[in-house]
C-alpha positions as a printed NumPy array, in Angstrom:
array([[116.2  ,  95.299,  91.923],
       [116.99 ,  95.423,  95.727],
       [115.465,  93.153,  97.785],
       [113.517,  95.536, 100.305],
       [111.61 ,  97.218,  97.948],
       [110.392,  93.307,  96.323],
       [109.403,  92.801, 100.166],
       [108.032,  96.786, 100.72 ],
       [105.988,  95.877,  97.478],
       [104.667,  92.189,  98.19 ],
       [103.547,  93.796, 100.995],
       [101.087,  95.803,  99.689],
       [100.405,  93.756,  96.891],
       [ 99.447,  90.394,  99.443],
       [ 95.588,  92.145,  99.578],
       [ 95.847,  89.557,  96.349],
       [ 97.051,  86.244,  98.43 ],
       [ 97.688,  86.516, 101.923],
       [ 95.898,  89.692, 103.614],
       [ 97.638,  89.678, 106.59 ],
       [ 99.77 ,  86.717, 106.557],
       [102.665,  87.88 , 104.852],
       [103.162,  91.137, 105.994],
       [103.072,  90.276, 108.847],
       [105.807,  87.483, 108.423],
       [107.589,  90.212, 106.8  ],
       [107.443,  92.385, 109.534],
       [109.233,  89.732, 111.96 ],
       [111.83 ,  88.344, 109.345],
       [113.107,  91.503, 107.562],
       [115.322,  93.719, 109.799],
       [115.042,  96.858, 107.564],
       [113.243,  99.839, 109.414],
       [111.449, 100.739, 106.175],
       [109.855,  97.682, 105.192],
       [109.02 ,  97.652, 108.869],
       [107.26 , 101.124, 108.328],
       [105.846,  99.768, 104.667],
       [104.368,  96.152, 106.355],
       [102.587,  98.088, 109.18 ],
       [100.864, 100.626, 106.636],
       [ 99.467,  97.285, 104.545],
       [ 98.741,  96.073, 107.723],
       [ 96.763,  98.477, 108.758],
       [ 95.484,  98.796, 105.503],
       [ 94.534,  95.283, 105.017],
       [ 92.31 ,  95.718, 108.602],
       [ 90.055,  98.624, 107.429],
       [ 88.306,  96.755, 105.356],
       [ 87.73 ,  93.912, 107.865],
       [ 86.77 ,  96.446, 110.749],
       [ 84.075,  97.832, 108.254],
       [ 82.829,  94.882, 107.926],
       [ 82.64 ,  94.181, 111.389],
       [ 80.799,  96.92 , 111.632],
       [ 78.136,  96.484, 109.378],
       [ 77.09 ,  93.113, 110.711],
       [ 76.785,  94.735, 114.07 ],
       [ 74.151,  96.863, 112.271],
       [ 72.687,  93.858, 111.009],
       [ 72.182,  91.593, 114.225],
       [ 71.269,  94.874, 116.062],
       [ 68.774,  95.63 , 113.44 ],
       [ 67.513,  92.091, 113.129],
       [ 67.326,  91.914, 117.442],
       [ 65.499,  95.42 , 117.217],
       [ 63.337,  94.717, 114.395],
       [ 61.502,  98.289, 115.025],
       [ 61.87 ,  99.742, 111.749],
       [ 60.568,  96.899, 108.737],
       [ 61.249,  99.559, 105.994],
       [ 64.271, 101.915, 107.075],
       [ 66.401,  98.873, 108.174],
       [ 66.932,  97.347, 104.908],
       [ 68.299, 100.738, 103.63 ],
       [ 70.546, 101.14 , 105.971],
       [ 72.012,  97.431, 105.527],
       [ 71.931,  98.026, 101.668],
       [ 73.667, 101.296, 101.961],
       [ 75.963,  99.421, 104.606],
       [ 76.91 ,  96.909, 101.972],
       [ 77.619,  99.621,  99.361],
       [ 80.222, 101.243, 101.587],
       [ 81.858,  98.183, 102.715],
       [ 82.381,  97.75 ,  99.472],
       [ 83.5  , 101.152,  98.754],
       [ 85.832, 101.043, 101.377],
       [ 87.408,  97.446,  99.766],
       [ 87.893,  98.656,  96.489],
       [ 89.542, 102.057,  97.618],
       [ 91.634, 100.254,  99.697],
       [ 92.809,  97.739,  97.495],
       [ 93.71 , 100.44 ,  94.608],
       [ 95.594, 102.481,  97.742],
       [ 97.258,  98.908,  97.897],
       [ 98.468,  98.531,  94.524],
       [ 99.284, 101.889,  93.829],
       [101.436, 101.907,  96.498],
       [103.434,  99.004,  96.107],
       [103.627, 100.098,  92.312],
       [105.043, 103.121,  93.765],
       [107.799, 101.319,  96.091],
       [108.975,  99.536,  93.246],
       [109.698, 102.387,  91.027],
       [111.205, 104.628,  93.543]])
Protein backbone atom coordinates (compact mmCIF):
# COMPACT_ATOMS: atom_id res chain seq x y z
CA UNK A 1 0.00 0.00 0.00
CA UNK A 2 1.68 3.40 -0.84
CA UNK A 3 2.42 5.54 1.73
CA UNK A 4 0.33 8.77 0.73
CA UNK A 5 -2.79 7.27 0.63
CA UNK A 6 -1.99 5.62 4.64
CA UNK A 7 -1.31 9.50 5.33
CA UNK A 8 -4.45 10.88 2.83
CA UNK A 9 -6.48 8.28 4.99
CA UNK A 10 -5.18 8.91 8.70
CA UNK A 11 -6.11 12.09 7.83
CA UNK A 12 -9.52 11.79 7.70
CA UNK A 13 -9.73 9.09 9.97
CA UNK A 14 -7.78 11.40 13.07
CA UNK A 15 -11.69 12.84 13.85
CA UNK A 16 -11.00 9.39 16.05
CA UNK A 17 -7.56 10.64 17.90
CA UNK A 18 -6.18 13.81 17.06
CA UNK A 19 -8.84 16.30 15.37
CA UNK A 20 -6.61 18.63 14.16
CA UNK A 21 -3.30 17.64 15.35
CA UNK A 22 -2.26 15.32 12.87
CA UNK A 23 -3.39 16.64 9.84
CA UNK A 24 -2.11 19.28 10.38
CA UNK A 25 1.45 17.77 11.12
CA UNK A 26 0.77 16.03 7.99
CA UNK A 27 0.25 18.92 6.10
CA UNK A 28 3.86 20.41 7.05
CA UNK A 29 5.85 17.01 6.88
CA UNK A 30 4.50 15.32 3.71
CA UNK A 31 5.61 17.06 0.46
CA UNK A 32 2.94 15.38 -1.77
CA UNK A 33 0.42 18.01 -3.30
CA UNK A 34 -2.44 15.55 -2.76
CA UNK A 35 -2.22 14.72 0.72
CA UNK A 36 -1.74 18.45 0.95
CA UNK A 37 -5.22 18.84 -0.83
CA UNK A 38 -6.63 15.61 1.36
CA UNK A 39 -5.20 17.22 5.04
CA UNK A 40 -6.82 20.64 4.27
CA UNK A 41 -10.34 19.02 3.38
CA UNK A 42 -10.15 17.04 7.07
CA UNK A 43 -9.06 20.13 8.23
CA UNK A 44 -11.63 21.96 7.34
CA UNK A 45 -13.77 19.27 8.05
CA UNK A 46 -12.64 18.68 11.50
CA UNK A 47 -13.52 22.77 12.15
CA UNK A 48 -17.25 22.64 11.17
CA UNK A 49 -18.15 20.96 13.85
CA UNK A 50 -16.22 23.18 16.32
CA UNK A 51 -17.53 26.49 14.59
CA UNK A 52 -21.13 25.06 15.19
CA UNK A 53 -20.51 24.76 18.34
CA UNK A 54 -19.21 28.03 18.76
CA UNK A 55 -22.10 29.10 17.57
CA UNK A 56 -24.57 27.68 19.62
CA UNK A 57 -23.06 28.85 22.87
CA UNK A 58 -23.20 32.32 21.48
CA UNK A 59 -26.97 31.62 21.39
CA UNK A 60 -26.76 30.49 24.78
CA UNK A 61 -24.90 33.43 26.67
CA UNK A 62 -26.91 35.82 24.39
CA UNK A 63 -30.04 34.13 25.40
CA UNK A 64 -29.08 33.79 29.03
CA UNK A 65 -27.83 37.92 28.96
CA UNK A 66 -31.29 38.64 27.18
CA UNK A 67 -33.39 36.50 29.20
CA UNK A 68 -36.64 38.04 27.30
CA UNK A 69 -38.17 34.99 26.15
CA UNK A 70 -38.46 32.17 29.44
CA UNK A 71 -40.27 29.67 27.08
CA UNK A 72 -38.97 30.11 23.34
CA UNK A 73 -35.28 30.18 24.52
CA UNK A 74 -34.99 26.75 25.70
CA UNK A 75 -36.25 25.53 22.24
CA UNK A 76 -34.06 27.16 20.45
CA UNK A 77 -30.96 25.89 22.66
CA UNK A 78 -32.52 22.31 22.51
CA UNK A 79 -32.96 22.47 18.83
CA UNK A 80 -29.34 24.11 18.84
CA UNK A 81 -27.98 21.04 20.53
CA UNK A 82 -29.77 18.67 18.11
CA UNK A 83 -28.02 20.22 15.13
CA UNK A 84 -24.69 20.47 16.60
CA UNK A 85 -25.02 17.19 16.89
CA UNK A 86 -26.31 16.58 13.53
CA UNK A 87 -23.68 18.39 12.08
CA UNK A 88 -20.91 15.98 14.22
CA UNK A 89 -22.21 12.87 13.20
CA UNK A 90 -22.54 13.86 9.40
CA UNK A 91 -19.29 15.03 9.51
CA UNK A 92 -17.62 12.31 11.05
CA UNK A 93 -19.34 9.62 8.55
CA UNK A 94 -18.11 12.29 5.57
CA UNK A 95 -14.76 11.55 7.51
CA UNK A 96 -14.64 7.95 7.37
CA UNK A 97 -16.13 7.44 4.22
CA UNK A 98 -13.69 9.36 2.77
CA UNK A 99 -10.62 8.08 4.01
CA UNK A 100 -12.24 4.54 3.29
CA UNK A 101 -12.43 5.87 -0.09
CA UNK A 102 -8.60 7.08 -0.38
CA UNK A 103 -7.54 3.83 0.60
CA UNK A 104 -9.28 1.84 -1.97
CA UNK A 105 -8.64 4.06 -4.85
Amino acid sequence: MDRNKVFSSLCYFSVFFAALLFPIVVYFIVDDNEVKTHAKKSIISHIIPFIASIILAGVFIGGAFLNTAEVVFPWILVSGMVIVTVISLAVTIYNIVQGIKVLID
